[in-house]
């Protein structure tokens, strides 16, 4: 429960329910009965963090261990932060009300580069030293995992341990090691050296980085017996992987306020811009019975009347229609609705449409990613225009009138003609609506085209590519906007300046740590929110620190350059990523993993969709 001092400020902030705890299914333990306390920190607001599936899984998993008490901590919004500073209230966990400084482990999930300043700000607010070297005792061990841990270097000076890959097993192994080290009276240094031997653990303090005169990396050297290569941890048996039978039910409305069930991990598609698709290989599915049972328990224990079947591409589940039929055996009776949030254009059928009727509330979303077939082939987005229009016709005839289309601008090999193609494709969808005889009568169509600037991410075939600068991003957005000729199409686009900064930290190295530290000293936070973000202030810090941010964004890298994340192995060979990059220049596609194995390297895990096709090659 929240500290008593919080009571006098709750009426001065918006949504005080975010700061009180006491939710249904929150786990409360006796401090005297546990050996280890873990503060699970989400570096964003309660509404965003409480929607994150990974946090739900690990929170329940950690608390299933009798000697661990895991509690939740979220970044307080600006109004609450001001009150906490004014009244000298440290950042606290929702379950006990204790400050961050009281915890053995302080863990962050890193889902977005522009949340990094919140990580440091939360440590400061919790009275925890920001720099790893200043936390000398065997307590307040700061750990981090998640998608952005794929390039941990911009936070290397602040995080004691990064978890690389999937955390269900490695996290518990590290915590058990911590218990033993503390029992034996060992130091923090002893603990970190031993932790580095656990697969999936990266301890930045045990590595030295040297640079060439041009600023590129010369060498990356492990010390104290730390491994040269960090191999990701991966859960291969999804049916027996831990999954909670209940979630904490939030006190206030959150971004995704529903039950969520993970149906598989990985993706078969190989879109060349998609970091998650390559990092999470191979595809590993849960069985129909496992999914149905987990969904049923979640709805019973939370009271939710909607369950979302989540994955990187839900319609790629190999038995999607039998799964929906199985779920409908009890969802109809229980009045629980189903949604598939990640549908591919070529995966939306009449069978699926009839079973996810709740999606009509907000429309259907598809991601062509590019406006022309040539560019879709270049990025390996194996979707044709006729497939998109046929899918939209199916939806329109089924009663939908709102379609959202996601695109990217600034993709490698892109031309202005490709950008105009975004508007043309949106217009083709509008025209398709009016050609459908069974469309909803008396209603118009609305097509929303959303365009996000391309950011080259680590462990993708485009990790070597240059990123558009801010003026070029804006120019391309205006090309699309001016090419749209109807009010039936709404065009949304992402802020160019935040995209630029995201690109800096996505591919940055350790030299950015001094930039992060300076930003922390100046009180930067919530950079992903327009209320707080200032590109001018960030550029001032870069100049003050003698760091050129465009070195990380606008510069195209050679295939021979040592990249800041090259010491990490996510299972896909660098040579394969290079060959995919070269194929992009020729607009040559690669078949998906179910059609043909492309020998990316993930077969070494001896499981998943790819292994059956190439086990003889391993």
mmCIF file of N, CA and C in Angstrom, residues 35-39 99-107 123 126-129 131-143 158-161 178-179 181-182 186-189 191-192:
data_model
loop_
_atom_site.group_PDB
_atom_site.id
_atom_site.type_symbol
_atom_site.label_atom_id
_atom_site.label_comp_id
_atom_site.label_asym_id
_atom_site.label_seq_id
_atom_site.Cartn_x
_atom_site.Cartn_y
_atom_site.Cartn_z
ATOM 1 N N UNK A 35 13.251 -13.897 1.033
ATOM 2 C CA UNK A 35 14.696 -13.663 1.046
ATOM 3 C C UNK A 35 15.120 -12.584 0.064
ATOM 4 N N UNK A 36 14.279 -12.346 -0.919
ATOM 5 C CA UNK A 36 14.701 -11.468 -2.014
ATOM 6 C C UNK A 36 13.536 -10.616 -2.491
ATOM 7 N N UNK A 37 13.785 -9.330 -2.643
ATOM 8 C CA UNK A 37 12.739 -8.409 -3.100
ATOM 9 C C UNK A 37 13.129 -7.823 -4.449
ATOM 10 N N UNK A 38 12.180 -7.866 -5.369
ATOM 11 C CA UNK A 38 12.412 -7.433 -6.746
ATOM 12 C C UNK A 38 11.419 -6.325 -7.088
ATOM 13 N N UNK A 39 11.928 -5.167 -7.466
ATOM 14 C CA UNK A 39 11.076 -4.068 -7.931
ATOM 15 C C UNK A 39 11.028 -4.109 -9.446
ATOM 16 N N UNK A 99 10.346 2.408 -0.788
ATOM 17 C CA UNK A 99 11.145 3.092 -1.802
ATOM 18 C C UNK A 99 11.997 2.097 -2.583
ATOM 19 N N UNK A 100 12.378 2.483 -3.798
ATOM 20 C CA UNK A 100 13.225 1.622 -4.629
ATOM 21 C C UNK A 100 14.494 1.217 -3.901
ATOM 22 N N UNK A 101 15.042 2.101 -3.097
ATOM 23 C CA UNK A 101 16.309 1.829 -2.410
ATOM 24 C C UNK A 101 16.213 0.650 -1.449
ATOM 25 N N UNK A 102 14.998 0.188 -1.138
ATOM 26 C CA UNK A 102 14.819 -0.925 -0.210
ATOM 27 C C UNK A 102 14.911 -2.294 -0.887
ATOM 28 N N UNK A 103 15.063 -2.319 -2.216
ATOM 29 C CA UNK A 103 14.956 -3.583 -2.949
ATOM 30 C C UNK A 103 16.321 -4.169 -3.292
ATOM 31 N N UNK A 104 16.371 -5.494 -3.326
ATOM 32 C CA UNK A 104 17.596 -6.192 -3.733
ATOM 33 C C UNK A 104 17.840 -6.019 -5.223
ATOM 34 N N UNK A 105 16.786 -6.243 -6.013
ATOM 35 C CA UNK A 105 16.874 -6.080 -7.466
ATOM 36 C C UNK A 105 15.918 -4.980 -7.915
ATOM 37 N N UNK A 106 16.386 -4.179 -8.850
ATOM 38 C CA UNK A 106 15.559 -3.154 -9.475
ATOM 39 C C UNK A 106 15.606 -3.435 -10.969
ATOM 40 N N UNK A 107 14.514 -3.958 -11.514
ATOM 41 C CA UNK A 107 14.507 -4.417 -12.897
ATOM 42 C C UNK A 107 13.684 -3.524 -13.800
ATOM 43 N N UNK A 123 15.374 5.863 -11.009
ATOM 44 C CA UNK A 123 16.408 5.533 -10.032
ATOM 45 C C UNK A 123 16.650 6.718 -9.102
ATOM 46 N N UNK A 126 13.947 7.191 -6.633
ATOM 47 C CA UNK A 126 13.912 6.122 -5.633
ATOM 48 C C UNK A 126 15.115 6.119 -4.719
ATOM 49 N N UNK A 127 15.931 7.191 -4.806
ATOM 50 C CA UNK A 127 17.133 7.324 -3.965
ATOM 51 C C UNK A 127 18.155 6.223 -4.230
ATOM 52 N N UNK A 128 18.276 5.833 -5.493
ATOM 53 C CA UNK A 128 19.247 4.823 -5.913
ATOM 54 C C UNK A 128 20.288 5.509 -6.792
ATOM 55 N N UNK A 129 21.589 5.340 -6.515
ATOM 56 C CA UNK A 129 22.620 5.937 -7.377
ATOM 57 C C UNK A 129 22.418 5.524 -8.835
ATOM 58 N N UNK A 131 24.639 5.682 -11.477
ATOM 59 C CA UNK A 131 25.762 4.970 -12.096
ATOM 60 C C UNK A 131 26.027 3.644 -11.397
ATOM 61 N N UNK A 132 26.280 2.621 -12.181
ATOM 62 C CA UNK A 132 26.535 1.292 -11.636
ATOM 63 C C UNK A 132 27.735 1.301 -10.692
ATOM 64 N N UNK A 133 28.774 2.033 -11.038
ATOM 65 C CA UNK A 133 29.990 2.050 -10.225
ATOM 66 C C UNK A 133 29.768 2.676 -8.849
ATOM 67 N N UNK A 134 28.704 3.457 -8.707
ATOM 68 C CA UNK A 134 28.402 4.079 -7.418
ATOM 69 C C UNK A 134 27.540 3.196 -6.525
ATOM 70 N N UNK A 135 27.071 2.089 -7.049
ATOM 71 C CA UNK A 135 26.317 1.120 -6.243
ATOM 72 C C UNK A 135 27.278 -0.015 -5.902
ATOM 73 N N UNK A 136 27.994 0.119 -4.808
ATOM 74 C CA UNK A 136 29.115 -0.772 -4.516
ATOM 75 C C UNK A 136 28.735 -2.005 -3.718
ATOM 76 N N UNK A 137 27.612 -1.976 -3.024
ATOM 77 C CA UNK A 137 27.239 -3.102 -2.167
ATOM 78 C C UNK A 137 26.414 -4.123 -2.935
ATOM 79 N N UNK A 138 26.230 -5.285 -2.315
ATOM 80 C CA UNK A 138 25.436 -6.353 -2.931
ATOM 81 C C UNK A 138 23.958 -6.110 -2.622
ATOM 82 N N UNK A 139 23.449 -5.021 -3.148
ATOM 83 C CA UNK A 139 22.029 -4.679 -3.076
ATOM 84 C C UNK A 139 21.760 -3.649 -4.165
ATOM 85 N N UNK A 140 20.477 -3.355 -4.386
ATOM 86 C CA UNK A 140 20.119 -2.430 -5.473
ATOM 87 C C UNK A 140 20.778 -2.835 -6.791
ATOM 88 N N UNK A 141 20.751 -4.123 -7.099
ATOM 89 C CA UNK A 141 21.284 -4.611 -8.374
ATOM 90 C C UNK A 141 20.297 -4.210 -9.470
ATOM 91 N N UNK A 142 20.747 -3.359 -10.385
ATOM 92 C CA UNK A 142 19.869 -2.854 -11.434
ATOM 93 C C UNK A 142 20.025 -3.720 -12.677
ATOM 94 N N UNK A 143 18.918 -4.319 -13.096
ATOM 95 C CA UNK A 143 18.926 -5.225 -14.250
ATOM 96 C C UNK A 143 17.928 -4.718 -15.285
ATOM 97 N N UNK A 158 24.984 2.371 -16.517
ATOM 98 C CA UNK A 158 23.942 2.494 -15.501
ATOM 99 C C UNK A 158 23.358 1.158 -15.052
ATOM 100 N N UNK A 159 23.415 0.151 -15.913
ATOM 101 C CA UNK A 159 22.776 -1.145 -15.662
ATOM 102 C C UNK A 159 23.844 -2.160 -15.248
ATOM 103 N N UNK A 160 23.597 -2.900 -14.173
ATOM 104 C CA UNK A 160 24.540 -3.927 -13.719
ATOM 105 C C UNK A 160 24.477 -5.168 -14.595
ATOM 106 N N UNK A 161 23.268 -5.597 -14.929
ATOM 107 C CA UNK A 161 23.075 -6.826 -15.706
ATOM 108 C C UNK A 161 21.993 -6.598 -16.749
ATOM 109 N N UNK A 178 22.290 -14.786 -6.674
ATOM 110 C CA UNK A 178 22.381 -13.657 -5.745
ATOM 111 C C UNK A 178 22.177 -14.134 -4.297
ATOM 112 N N UNK A 179 21.183 -14.972 -4.094
ATOM 113 C CA UNK A 179 20.918 -15.508 -2.745
ATOM 114 C C UNK A 179 22.146 -16.228 -2.188
ATOM 115 N N UNK A 181 25.316 -15.922 -3.163
ATOM 116 C CA UNK A 181 26.445 -15.004 -2.964
ATOM 117 C C UNK A 181 26.263 -14.197 -1.681
ATOM 118 N N UNK A 182 25.059 -13.751 -1.423
ATOM 119 C CA UNK A 182 24.810 -12.984 -0.201
ATOM 120 C C UNK A 182 24.973 -13.872 1.031
ATOM 121 N N UNK A 186 29.734 -12.790 -0.207
ATOM 122 C CA UNK A 186 30.536 -12.355 -1.354
ATOM 123 C C UNK A 186 30.183 -10.927 -1.756
ATOM 124 N N UNK A 187 31.071 -10.309 -2.507
ATOM 125 C CA UNK A 187 30.907 -8.915 -2.918
ATOM 126 C C UNK A 187 30.056 -8.804 -4.170
ATOM 127 N N UNK A 188 29.682 -7.569 -4.486
ATOM 128 C CA UNK A 188 28.952 -7.331 -5.734
ATOM 129 C C UNK A 188 29.789 -7.751 -6.936
ATOM 130 N N UNK A 189 31.097 -7.450 -6.898
ATOM 131 C CA UNK A 189 31.983 -7.829 -7.999
ATOM 132 C C UNK A 189 32.012 -9.340 -8.165
ATOM 133 N N UNK A 191 29.691 -11.450 -7.359
ATOM 134 C CA UNK A 191 28.387 -11.850 -7.900
ATOM 135 C C UNK A 191 28.310 -11.580 -9.399
ATOM 136 N N UNK A 192 28.748 -10.411 -9.843
ATOM 137 C CA UNK A 192 28.654 -10.066 -11.260
ATOM 138 C C UNK A 192 29.540 -10.965 -12.116
#
